[in-house]
Short mmCIF file of C-alpha atoms and ligand atoms in Angstrom, two decimals:
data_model
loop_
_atom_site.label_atom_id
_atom_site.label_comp_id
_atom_site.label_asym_id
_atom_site.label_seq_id
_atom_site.Cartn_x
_atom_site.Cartn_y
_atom_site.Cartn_z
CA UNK A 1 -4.81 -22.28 44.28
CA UNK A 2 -3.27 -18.99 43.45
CA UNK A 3 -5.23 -17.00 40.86
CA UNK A 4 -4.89 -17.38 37.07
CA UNK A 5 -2.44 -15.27 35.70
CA UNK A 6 -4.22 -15.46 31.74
CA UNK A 7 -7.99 -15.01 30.67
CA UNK A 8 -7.40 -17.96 27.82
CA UNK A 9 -4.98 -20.84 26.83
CA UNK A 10 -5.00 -22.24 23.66
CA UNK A 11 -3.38 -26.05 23.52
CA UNK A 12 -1.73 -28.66 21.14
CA UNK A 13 -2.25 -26.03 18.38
CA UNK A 14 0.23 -25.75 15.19
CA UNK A 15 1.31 -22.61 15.39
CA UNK A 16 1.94 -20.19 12.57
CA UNK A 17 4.05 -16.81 12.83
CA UNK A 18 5.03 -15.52 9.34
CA UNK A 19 7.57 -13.08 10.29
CA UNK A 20 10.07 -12.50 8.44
CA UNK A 21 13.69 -14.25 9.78
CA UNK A 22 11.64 -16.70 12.15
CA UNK A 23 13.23 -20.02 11.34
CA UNK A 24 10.66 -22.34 10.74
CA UNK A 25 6.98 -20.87 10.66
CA UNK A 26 5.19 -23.93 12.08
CA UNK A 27 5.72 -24.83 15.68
CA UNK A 28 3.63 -28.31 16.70
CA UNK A 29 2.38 -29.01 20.08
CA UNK A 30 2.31 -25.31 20.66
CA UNK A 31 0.00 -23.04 23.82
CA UNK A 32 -1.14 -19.49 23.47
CA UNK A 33 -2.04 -17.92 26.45
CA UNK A 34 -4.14 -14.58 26.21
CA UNK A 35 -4.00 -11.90 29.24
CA UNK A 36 -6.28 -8.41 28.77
CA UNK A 37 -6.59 -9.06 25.05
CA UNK A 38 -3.22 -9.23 24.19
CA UNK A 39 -0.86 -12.47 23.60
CA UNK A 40 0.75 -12.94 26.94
CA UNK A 41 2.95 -16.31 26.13
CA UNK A 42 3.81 -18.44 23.05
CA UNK A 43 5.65 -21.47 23.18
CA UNK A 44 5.77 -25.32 23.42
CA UNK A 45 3.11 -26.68 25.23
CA UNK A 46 5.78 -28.91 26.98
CA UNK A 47 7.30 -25.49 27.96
CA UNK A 48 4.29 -24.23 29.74
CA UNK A 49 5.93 -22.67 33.38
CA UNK A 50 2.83 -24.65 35.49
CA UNK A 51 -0.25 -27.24 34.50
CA UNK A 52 -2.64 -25.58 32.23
CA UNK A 53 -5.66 -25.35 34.85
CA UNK A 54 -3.50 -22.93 36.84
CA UNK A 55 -2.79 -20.46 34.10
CA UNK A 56 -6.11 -19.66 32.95
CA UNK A 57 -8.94 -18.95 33.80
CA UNK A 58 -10.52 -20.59 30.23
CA UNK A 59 -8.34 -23.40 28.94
CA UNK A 60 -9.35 -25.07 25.44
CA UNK A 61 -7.24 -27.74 23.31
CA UNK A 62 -7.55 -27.23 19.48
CA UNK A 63 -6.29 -30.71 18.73
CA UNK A 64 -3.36 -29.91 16.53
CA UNK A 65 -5.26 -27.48 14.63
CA UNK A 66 -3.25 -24.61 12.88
CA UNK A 67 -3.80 -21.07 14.44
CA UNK A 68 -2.74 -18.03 12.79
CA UNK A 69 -2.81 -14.27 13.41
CA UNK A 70 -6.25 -12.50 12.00
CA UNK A 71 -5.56 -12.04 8.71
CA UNK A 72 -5.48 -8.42 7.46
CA UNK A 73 -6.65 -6.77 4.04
CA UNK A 74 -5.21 -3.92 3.24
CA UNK A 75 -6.74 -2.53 0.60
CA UNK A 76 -10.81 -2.17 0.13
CA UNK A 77 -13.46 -0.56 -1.19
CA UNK A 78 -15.77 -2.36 0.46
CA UNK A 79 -18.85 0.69 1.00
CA UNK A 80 -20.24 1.91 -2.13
CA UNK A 81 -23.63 1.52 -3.54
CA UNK A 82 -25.24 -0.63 -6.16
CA UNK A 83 -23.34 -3.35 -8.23
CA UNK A 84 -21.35 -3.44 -12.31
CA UNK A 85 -21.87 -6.82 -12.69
CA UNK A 86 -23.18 -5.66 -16.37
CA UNK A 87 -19.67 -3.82 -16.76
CA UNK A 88 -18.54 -7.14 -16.17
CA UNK A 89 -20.37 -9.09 -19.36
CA UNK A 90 -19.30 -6.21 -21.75
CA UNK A 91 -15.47 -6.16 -20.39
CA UNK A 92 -16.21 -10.14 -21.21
CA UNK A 93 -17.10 -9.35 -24.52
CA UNK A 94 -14.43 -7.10 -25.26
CA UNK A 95 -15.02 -3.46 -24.06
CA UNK A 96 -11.91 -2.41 -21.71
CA UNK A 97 -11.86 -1.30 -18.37
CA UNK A 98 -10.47 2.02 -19.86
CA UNK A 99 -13.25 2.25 -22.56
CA UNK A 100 -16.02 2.23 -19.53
CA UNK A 101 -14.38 4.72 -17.82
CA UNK A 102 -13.97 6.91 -20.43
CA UNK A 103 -17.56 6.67 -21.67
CA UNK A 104 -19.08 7.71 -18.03
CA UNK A 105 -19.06 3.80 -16.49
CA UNK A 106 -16.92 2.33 -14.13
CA UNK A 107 -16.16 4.52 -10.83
CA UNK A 108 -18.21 6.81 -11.95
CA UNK A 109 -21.48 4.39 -12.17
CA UNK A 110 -21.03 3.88 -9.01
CA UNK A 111 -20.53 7.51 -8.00
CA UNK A 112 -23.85 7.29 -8.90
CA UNK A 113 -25.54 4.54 -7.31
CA UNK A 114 -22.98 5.44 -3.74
CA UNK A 115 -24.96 9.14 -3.62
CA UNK A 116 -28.43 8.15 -4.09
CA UNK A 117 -28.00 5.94 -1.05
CA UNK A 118 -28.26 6.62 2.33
CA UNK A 119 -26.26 5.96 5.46
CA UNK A 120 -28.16 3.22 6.67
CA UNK A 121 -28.56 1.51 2.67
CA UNK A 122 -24.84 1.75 2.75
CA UNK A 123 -24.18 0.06 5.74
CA UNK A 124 -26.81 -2.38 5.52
CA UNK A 125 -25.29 -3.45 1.48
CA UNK A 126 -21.93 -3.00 3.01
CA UNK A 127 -22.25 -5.58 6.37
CA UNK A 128 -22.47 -8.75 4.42
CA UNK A 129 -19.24 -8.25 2.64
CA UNK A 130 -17.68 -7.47 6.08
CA UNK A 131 -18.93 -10.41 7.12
CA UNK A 132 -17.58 -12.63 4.33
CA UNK A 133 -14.08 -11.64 4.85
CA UNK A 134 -14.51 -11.96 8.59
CA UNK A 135 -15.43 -15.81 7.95
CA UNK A 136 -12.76 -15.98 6.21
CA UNK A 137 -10.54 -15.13 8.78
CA UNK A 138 -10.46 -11.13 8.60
CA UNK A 139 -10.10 -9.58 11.50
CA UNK A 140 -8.49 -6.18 10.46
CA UNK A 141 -8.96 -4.42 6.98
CA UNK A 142 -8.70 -1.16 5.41
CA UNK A 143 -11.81 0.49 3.74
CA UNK A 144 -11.47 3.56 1.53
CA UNK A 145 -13.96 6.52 0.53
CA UNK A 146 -13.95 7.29 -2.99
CA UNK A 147 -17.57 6.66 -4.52
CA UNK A 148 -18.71 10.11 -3.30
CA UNK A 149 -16.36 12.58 -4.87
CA UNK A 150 -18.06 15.27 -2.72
CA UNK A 151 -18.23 16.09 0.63
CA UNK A 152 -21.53 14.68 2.16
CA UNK A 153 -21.22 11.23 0.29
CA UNK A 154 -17.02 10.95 1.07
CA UNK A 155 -18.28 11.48 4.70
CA UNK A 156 -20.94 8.94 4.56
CA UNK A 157 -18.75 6.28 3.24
CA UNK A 158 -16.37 7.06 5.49
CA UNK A 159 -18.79 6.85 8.65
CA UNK A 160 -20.31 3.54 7.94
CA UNK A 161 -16.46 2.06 7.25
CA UNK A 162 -16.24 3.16 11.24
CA UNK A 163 -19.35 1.98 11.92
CA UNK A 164 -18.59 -1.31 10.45
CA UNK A 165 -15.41 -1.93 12.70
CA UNK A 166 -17.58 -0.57 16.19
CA UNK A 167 -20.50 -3.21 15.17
CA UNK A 168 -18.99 -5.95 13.29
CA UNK A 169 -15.92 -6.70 15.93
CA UNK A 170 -13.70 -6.03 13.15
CA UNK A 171 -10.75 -3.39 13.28
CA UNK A 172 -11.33 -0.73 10.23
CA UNK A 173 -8.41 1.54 9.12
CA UNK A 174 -10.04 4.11 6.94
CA UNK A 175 -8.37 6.15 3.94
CA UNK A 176 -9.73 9.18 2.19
CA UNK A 177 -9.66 8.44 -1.35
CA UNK A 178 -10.72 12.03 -2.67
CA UNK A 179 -8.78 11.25 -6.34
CA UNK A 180 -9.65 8.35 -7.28
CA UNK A 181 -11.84 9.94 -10.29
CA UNK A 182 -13.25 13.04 -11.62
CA UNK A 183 -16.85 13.90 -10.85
CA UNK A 184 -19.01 14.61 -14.05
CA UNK A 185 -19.49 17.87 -12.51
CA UNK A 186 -16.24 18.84 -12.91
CA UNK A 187 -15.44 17.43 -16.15
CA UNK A 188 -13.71 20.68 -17.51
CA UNK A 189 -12.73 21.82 -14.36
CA UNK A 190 -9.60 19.11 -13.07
CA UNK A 191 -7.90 21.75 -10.60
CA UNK A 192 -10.72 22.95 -8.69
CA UNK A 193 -11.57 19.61 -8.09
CA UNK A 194 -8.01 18.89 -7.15
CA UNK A 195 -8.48 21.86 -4.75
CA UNK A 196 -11.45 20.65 -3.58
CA UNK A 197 -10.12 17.45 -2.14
CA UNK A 198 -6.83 18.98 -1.09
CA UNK A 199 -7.98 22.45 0.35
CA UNK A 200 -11.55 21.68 1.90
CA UNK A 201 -12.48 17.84 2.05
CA UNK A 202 -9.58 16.25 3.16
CA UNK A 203 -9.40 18.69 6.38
CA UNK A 204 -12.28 18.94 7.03
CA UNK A 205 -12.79 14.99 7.00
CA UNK A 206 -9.59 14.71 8.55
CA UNK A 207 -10.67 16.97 11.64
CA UNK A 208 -14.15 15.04 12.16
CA UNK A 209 -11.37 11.73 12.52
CA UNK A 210 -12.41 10.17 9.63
CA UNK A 211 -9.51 9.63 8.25
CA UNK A 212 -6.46 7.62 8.80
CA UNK A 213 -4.68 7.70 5.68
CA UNK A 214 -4.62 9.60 2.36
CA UNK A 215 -4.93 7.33 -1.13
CA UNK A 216 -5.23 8.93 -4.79
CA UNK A 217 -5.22 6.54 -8.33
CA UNK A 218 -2.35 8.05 -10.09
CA UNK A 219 -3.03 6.98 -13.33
CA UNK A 220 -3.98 8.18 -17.09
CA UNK A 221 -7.81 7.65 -16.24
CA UNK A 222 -7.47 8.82 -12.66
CA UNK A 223 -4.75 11.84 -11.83
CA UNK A 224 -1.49 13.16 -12.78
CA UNK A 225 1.58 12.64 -10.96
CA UNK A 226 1.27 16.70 -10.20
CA UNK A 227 -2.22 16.43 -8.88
CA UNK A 228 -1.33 13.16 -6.49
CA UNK A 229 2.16 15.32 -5.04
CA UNK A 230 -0.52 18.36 -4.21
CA UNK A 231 -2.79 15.71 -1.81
CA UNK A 232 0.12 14.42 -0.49
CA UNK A 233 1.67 17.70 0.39
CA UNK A 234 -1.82 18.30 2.35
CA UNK A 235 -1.74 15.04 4.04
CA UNK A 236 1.79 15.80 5.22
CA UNK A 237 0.69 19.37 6.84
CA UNK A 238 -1.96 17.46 8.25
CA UNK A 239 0.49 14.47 9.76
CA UNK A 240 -1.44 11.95 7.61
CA UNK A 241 -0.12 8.76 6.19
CA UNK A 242 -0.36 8.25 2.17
CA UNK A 243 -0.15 5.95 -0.08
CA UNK A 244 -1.14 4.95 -3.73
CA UNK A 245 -2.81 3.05 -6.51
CA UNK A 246 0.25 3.22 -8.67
CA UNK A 247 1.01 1.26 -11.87
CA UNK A 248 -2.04 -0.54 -12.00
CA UNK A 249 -2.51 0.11 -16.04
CA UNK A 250 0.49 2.27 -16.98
CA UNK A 251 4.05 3.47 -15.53
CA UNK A 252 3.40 7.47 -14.20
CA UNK A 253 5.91 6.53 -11.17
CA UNK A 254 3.82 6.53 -8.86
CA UNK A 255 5.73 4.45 -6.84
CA UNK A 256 9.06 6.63 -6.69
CA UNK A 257 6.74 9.39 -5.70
CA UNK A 258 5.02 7.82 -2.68
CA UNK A 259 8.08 6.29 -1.67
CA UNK A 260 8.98 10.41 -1.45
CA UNK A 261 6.64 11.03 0.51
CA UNK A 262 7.14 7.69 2.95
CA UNK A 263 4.20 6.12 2.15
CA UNK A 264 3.18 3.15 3.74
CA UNK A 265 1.98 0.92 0.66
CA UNK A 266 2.43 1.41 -3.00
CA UNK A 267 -0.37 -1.18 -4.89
CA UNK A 268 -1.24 -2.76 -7.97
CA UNK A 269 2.03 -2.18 -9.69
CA UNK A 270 1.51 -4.37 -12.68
CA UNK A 271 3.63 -1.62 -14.66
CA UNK A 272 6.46 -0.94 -11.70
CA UNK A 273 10.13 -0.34 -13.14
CA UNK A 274 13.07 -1.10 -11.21
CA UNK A 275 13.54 2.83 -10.32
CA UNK A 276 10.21 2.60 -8.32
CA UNK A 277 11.11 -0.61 -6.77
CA UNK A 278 14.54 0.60 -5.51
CA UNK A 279 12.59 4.08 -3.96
CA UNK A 280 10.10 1.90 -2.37
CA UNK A 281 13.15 -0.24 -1.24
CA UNK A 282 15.00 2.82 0.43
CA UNK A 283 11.23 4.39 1.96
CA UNK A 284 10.49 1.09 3.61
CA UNK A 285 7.08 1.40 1.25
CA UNK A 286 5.01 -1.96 1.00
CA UNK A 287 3.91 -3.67 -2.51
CA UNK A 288 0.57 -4.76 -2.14
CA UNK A 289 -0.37 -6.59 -4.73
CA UNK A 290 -3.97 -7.30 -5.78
CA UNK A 291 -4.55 -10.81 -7.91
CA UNK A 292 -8.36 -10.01 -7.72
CA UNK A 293 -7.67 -6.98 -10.14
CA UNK A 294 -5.37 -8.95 -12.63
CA UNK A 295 -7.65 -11.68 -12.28
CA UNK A 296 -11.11 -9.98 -13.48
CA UNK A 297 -9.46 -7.36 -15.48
CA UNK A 298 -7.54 -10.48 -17.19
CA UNK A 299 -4.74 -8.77 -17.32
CA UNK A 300 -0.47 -10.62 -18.63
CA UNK A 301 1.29 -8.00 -16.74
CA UNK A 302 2.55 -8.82 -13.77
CA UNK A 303 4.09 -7.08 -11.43
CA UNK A 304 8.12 -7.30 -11.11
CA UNK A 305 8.11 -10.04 -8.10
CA UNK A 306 12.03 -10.64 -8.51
CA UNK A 307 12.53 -7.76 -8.17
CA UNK A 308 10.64 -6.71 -5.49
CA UNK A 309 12.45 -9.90 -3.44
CA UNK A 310 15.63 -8.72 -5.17
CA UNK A 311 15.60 -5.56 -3.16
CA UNK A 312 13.71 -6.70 -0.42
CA UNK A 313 10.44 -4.52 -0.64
CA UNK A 314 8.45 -6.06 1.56
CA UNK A 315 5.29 -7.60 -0.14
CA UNK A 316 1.44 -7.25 1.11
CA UNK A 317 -1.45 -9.09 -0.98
CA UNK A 318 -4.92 -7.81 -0.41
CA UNK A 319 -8.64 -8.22 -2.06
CA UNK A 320 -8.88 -4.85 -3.22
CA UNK A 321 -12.80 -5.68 -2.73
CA UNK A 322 -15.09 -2.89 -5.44
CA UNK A 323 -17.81 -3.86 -7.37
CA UNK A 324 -15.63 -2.92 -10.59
CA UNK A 325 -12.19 -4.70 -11.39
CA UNK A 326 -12.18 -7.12 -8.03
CA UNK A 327 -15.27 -8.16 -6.30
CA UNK A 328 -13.52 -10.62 -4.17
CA UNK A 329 -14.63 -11.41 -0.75
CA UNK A 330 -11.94 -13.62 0.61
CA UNK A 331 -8.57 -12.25 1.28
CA UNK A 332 -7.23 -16.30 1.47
CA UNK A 333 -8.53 -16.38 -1.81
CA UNK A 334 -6.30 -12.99 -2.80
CA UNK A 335 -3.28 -15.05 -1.28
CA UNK A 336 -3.91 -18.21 -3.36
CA UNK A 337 -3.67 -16.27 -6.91
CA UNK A 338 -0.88 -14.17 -5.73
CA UNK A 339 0.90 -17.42 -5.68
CA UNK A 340 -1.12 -19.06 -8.85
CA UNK A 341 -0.72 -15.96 -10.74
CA UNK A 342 2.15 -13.78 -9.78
CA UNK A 343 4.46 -17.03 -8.34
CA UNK A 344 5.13 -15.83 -4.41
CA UNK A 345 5.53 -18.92 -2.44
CA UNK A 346 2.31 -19.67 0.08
CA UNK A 347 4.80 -18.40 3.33
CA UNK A 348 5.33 -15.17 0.89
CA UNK A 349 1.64 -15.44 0.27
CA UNK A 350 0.66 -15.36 3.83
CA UNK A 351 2.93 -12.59 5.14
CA UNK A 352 1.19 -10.47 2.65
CA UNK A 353 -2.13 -11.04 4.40
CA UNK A 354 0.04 -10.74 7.89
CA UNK A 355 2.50 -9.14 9.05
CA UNK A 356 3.34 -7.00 5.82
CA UNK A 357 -0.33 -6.38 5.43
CA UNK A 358 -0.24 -4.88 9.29
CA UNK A 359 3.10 -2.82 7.98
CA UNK A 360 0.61 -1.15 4.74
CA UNK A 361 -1.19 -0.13 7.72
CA UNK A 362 0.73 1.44 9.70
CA UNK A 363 0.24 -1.41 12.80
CA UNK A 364 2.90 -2.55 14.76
CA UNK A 365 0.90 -3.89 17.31
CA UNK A 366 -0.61 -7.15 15.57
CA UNK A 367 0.71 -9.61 12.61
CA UNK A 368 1.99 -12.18 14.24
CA UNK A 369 1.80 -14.10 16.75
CA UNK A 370 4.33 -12.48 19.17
CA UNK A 371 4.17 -12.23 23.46
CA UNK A 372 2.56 -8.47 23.68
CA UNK A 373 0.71 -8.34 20.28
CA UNK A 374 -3.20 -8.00 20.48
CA UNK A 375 -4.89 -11.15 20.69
CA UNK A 376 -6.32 -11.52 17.13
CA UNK A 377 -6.39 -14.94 16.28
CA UNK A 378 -8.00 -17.70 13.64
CA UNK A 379 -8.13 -21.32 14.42
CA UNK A 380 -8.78 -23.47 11.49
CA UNK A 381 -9.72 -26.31 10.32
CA UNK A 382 -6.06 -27.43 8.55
CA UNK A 383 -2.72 -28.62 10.18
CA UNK A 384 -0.02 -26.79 7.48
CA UNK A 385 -0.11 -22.79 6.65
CA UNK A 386 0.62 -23.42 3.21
CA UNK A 387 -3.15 -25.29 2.95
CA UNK A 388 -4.64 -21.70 3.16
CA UNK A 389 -3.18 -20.79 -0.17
CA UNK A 390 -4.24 -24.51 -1.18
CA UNK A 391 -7.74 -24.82 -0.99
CA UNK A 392 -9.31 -22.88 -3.55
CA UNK A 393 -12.62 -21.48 -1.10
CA UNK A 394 -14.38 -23.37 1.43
CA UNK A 395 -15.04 -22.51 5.19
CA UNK A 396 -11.50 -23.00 6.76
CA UNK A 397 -11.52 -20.97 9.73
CA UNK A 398 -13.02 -22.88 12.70
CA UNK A 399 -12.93 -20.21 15.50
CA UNK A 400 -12.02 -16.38 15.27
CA UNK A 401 -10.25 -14.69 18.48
CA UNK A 402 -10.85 -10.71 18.35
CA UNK A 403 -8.45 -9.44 21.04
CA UNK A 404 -9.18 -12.88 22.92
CA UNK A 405 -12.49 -13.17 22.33
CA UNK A 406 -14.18 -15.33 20.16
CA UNK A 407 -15.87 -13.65 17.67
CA UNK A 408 -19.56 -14.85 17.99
CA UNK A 409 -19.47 -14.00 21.27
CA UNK A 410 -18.33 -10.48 20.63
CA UNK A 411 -21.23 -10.15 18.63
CA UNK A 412 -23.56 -11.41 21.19
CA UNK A 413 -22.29 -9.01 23.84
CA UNK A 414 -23.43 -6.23 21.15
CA UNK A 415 -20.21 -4.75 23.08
CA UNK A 416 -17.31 -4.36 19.83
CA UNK A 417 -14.40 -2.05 20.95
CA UNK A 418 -12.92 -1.08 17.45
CA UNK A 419 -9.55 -1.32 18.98
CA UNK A 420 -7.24 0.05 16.83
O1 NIG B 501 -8.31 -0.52 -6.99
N1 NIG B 501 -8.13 1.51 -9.66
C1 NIG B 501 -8.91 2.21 -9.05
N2 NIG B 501 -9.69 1.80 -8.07
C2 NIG B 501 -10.18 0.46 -7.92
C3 NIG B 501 -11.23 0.18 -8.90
C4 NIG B 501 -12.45 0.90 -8.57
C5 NIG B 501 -13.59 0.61 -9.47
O2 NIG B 501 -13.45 0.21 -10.64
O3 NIG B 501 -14.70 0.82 -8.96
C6 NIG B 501 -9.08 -0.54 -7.93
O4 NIG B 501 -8.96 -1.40 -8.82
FE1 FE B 502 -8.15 -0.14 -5.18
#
């Protein structure tokens, strides 16, 4: 018998591909054969070119049960230390998420509680939220610094996000989130904290690799539209991606002026007017939209989702998981509200935690489930796609595939590659 030319096949599985043009996004009776980690063929199982014994070395039938690509959130802030679920019963009883900031709560609280931690408390608080997106079908996300606000505890943040991909079998993208408040220490001194970040943290950080993408919160409670164009004119000299929390609780622009700068994801954007859509439009810049903010914030607003369709910005939906406005650990959950509250469709839905979310990212090489794309896969325990938007919670995924592996294995190998 001549020897098999895949590692894996995958039978009689529903197939789901979200991207964008593809016909019909379910394909019944479908194979998916895995070579080196990567998807070698995709197609009707009728269509397979010889009997499945002969193409792989490991063949398993999933008995009509829907597989989709990893799912990928794309925006976190899933390291920091300690908890606000106190913030949380006085926003219930009235105080605003502005009014905490303002009063030395919030991000800075847990500014705090991030520095008096160490490497190994951070990790250790930080692995079991991994691990609950990763059950829920997670195989990629983004994690962002931004509880440090100085250079040792930025670093630290941004070492156990890495360390979290190499032990968790999880890919981590990480982004240095330098602005995303003002230290108390430099209360009456904004620019050379703005210096700070652009003139000695982010290179610095940047040359140790830590960083693969530049974030600020443009906003009236974070920083100016001035202050965000000075990081991002940094990030450029230093080849680095950007993008931006923009329009979360007011309209500075943001958008138009990440859009500028070709940013890969504009997010929030509960306050975005149609001049930011149309730049984001013309930059190819992604919407990701976070329901998990909107939702604990209990915010009306939503963001403009006609017109984001209108002029086709492509749309991304992540957890946004921090302990203040969205501690959310499922990123199916994120794509249920974004079609409960903000009305995409459960196909729009799930191309935000897909193949747009990949885009936010900067990752061509996973999102769907394509012949050459790396083998990150989720079998689970439904027949339709739009089910994952459906079920409000619950353990849905059955099996996780990290570049053709299954994931408990992976972790029993104690051998992760964070392929990226
Ligand atoms: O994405 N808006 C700024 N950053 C986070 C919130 C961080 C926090 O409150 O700790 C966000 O919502
Ligand atoms: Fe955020």
């Amino acid at each position: 018998m001549p020897e098999p030319r895949w590692d894996r096949l995958l039978l009689n599985a529903s197939l789901a591909s979200f991207e964008v043009g593809a016909k019909d996004p379910l394909l019944e009776r479908g194979a998916i054969g895995v070579q080196h980690g990567r998807i070698a063929w995709v197609g009707r199982l009728d269509d397979l070119p010889a009997a499945p014994n002969e193409l792989a070395a490991t063949v398993e039938s999933v008995d009509g049960a829907l597989i989709t690509p990893g799912l990928i959130d794309c925006h976190t802030h899933l390291v920091f230390g300690g908890d606000r679920a106190a913030e949380f019963e006085q926003r219930l009883n009235g105080t605003s998420y502005e009014e905490i900031a303002r009063a030395g709560g919030g991000i800075a609280a847990t500014v705090s509680a991030t520095r008096d931690a160490s490497e190994e408390q951070l990790y250790t608080q930080s692995v079991p939220r991994a691990q609950a997106l990763q059950a829920d079908g997670v195989t990629t996300l983004e994690i962002k610094s931004g509880y440090g606000l100085e250079l040792e505890t930025e670093r630290r943040l941004l070492r156990v996000a890495r360390r979290l991909g190499r032990e968790q079998g999880l890919t981590v993208r990480t982004s240095f989130l330098g602005l995303h408040a003002l230290p108390p220490e430099y209360r009456d001194r904004r620019d050379a904290y703005v210096a700070l970040v652009c003139d000695a943290m982010l290179p610095e950080l940047a040359a140790e690799g830590l960083v693969d993408a530049v974030d600020a919160f443009c906003e009236n409670i974070g920083f100016s539209r001035e202050e965000t164009r000075r990081l991002f004119e940094r990030a450029r000299q230093l080849g680095l991606p950007v993008k931006l929390h923009a329009e979360q609780l007011s309209d500075l622009d943001g958008a138009s002026l990440v859009a500028e700068y070709g940013g890969l994801s504009a997010d929030h954007l509960e306050h975005l007017g149609e001049s930011g859509v149309k730049a984001m439009a013309a930059a190819g810049t992604v919407a990701v939209l976070l329901p998990g903010a909107y939702h604990v914030l209990r915010e009306t607003r939503a963001p403009p989702i006609a017109l984001l369709r209108q002029h086709g910005v492509p749309i991304a939906v992540a957890t946004d998981c921090n302990p203040g406005t969205s501690p959310m650990l499922s990123l199916r959950l994120a794509a249920s509200m974004a079609c409960t509250l903000f009305g995409l469709t459960p196909l729009e839905a799930l191309r935000g935690v897909t193949v747009h979310a990949a885009r936010a990212l900067g990752l061509s090489d996973r999102g769907t489930l394509t012949p050459g794309q790396r083998a990150d896969l989720v079998v689970w325990n439904v027949r339709q796609p739009a089910e994952l938007c459906y079920w409000v919670g619950g353990g849905l995924a059955r099996t996780i595939y990290v570049a053709g592996e299954p994931v408990s294995r992976r972790k029993a190998s104690r051998r992760l590659p964070n392929a990226s």
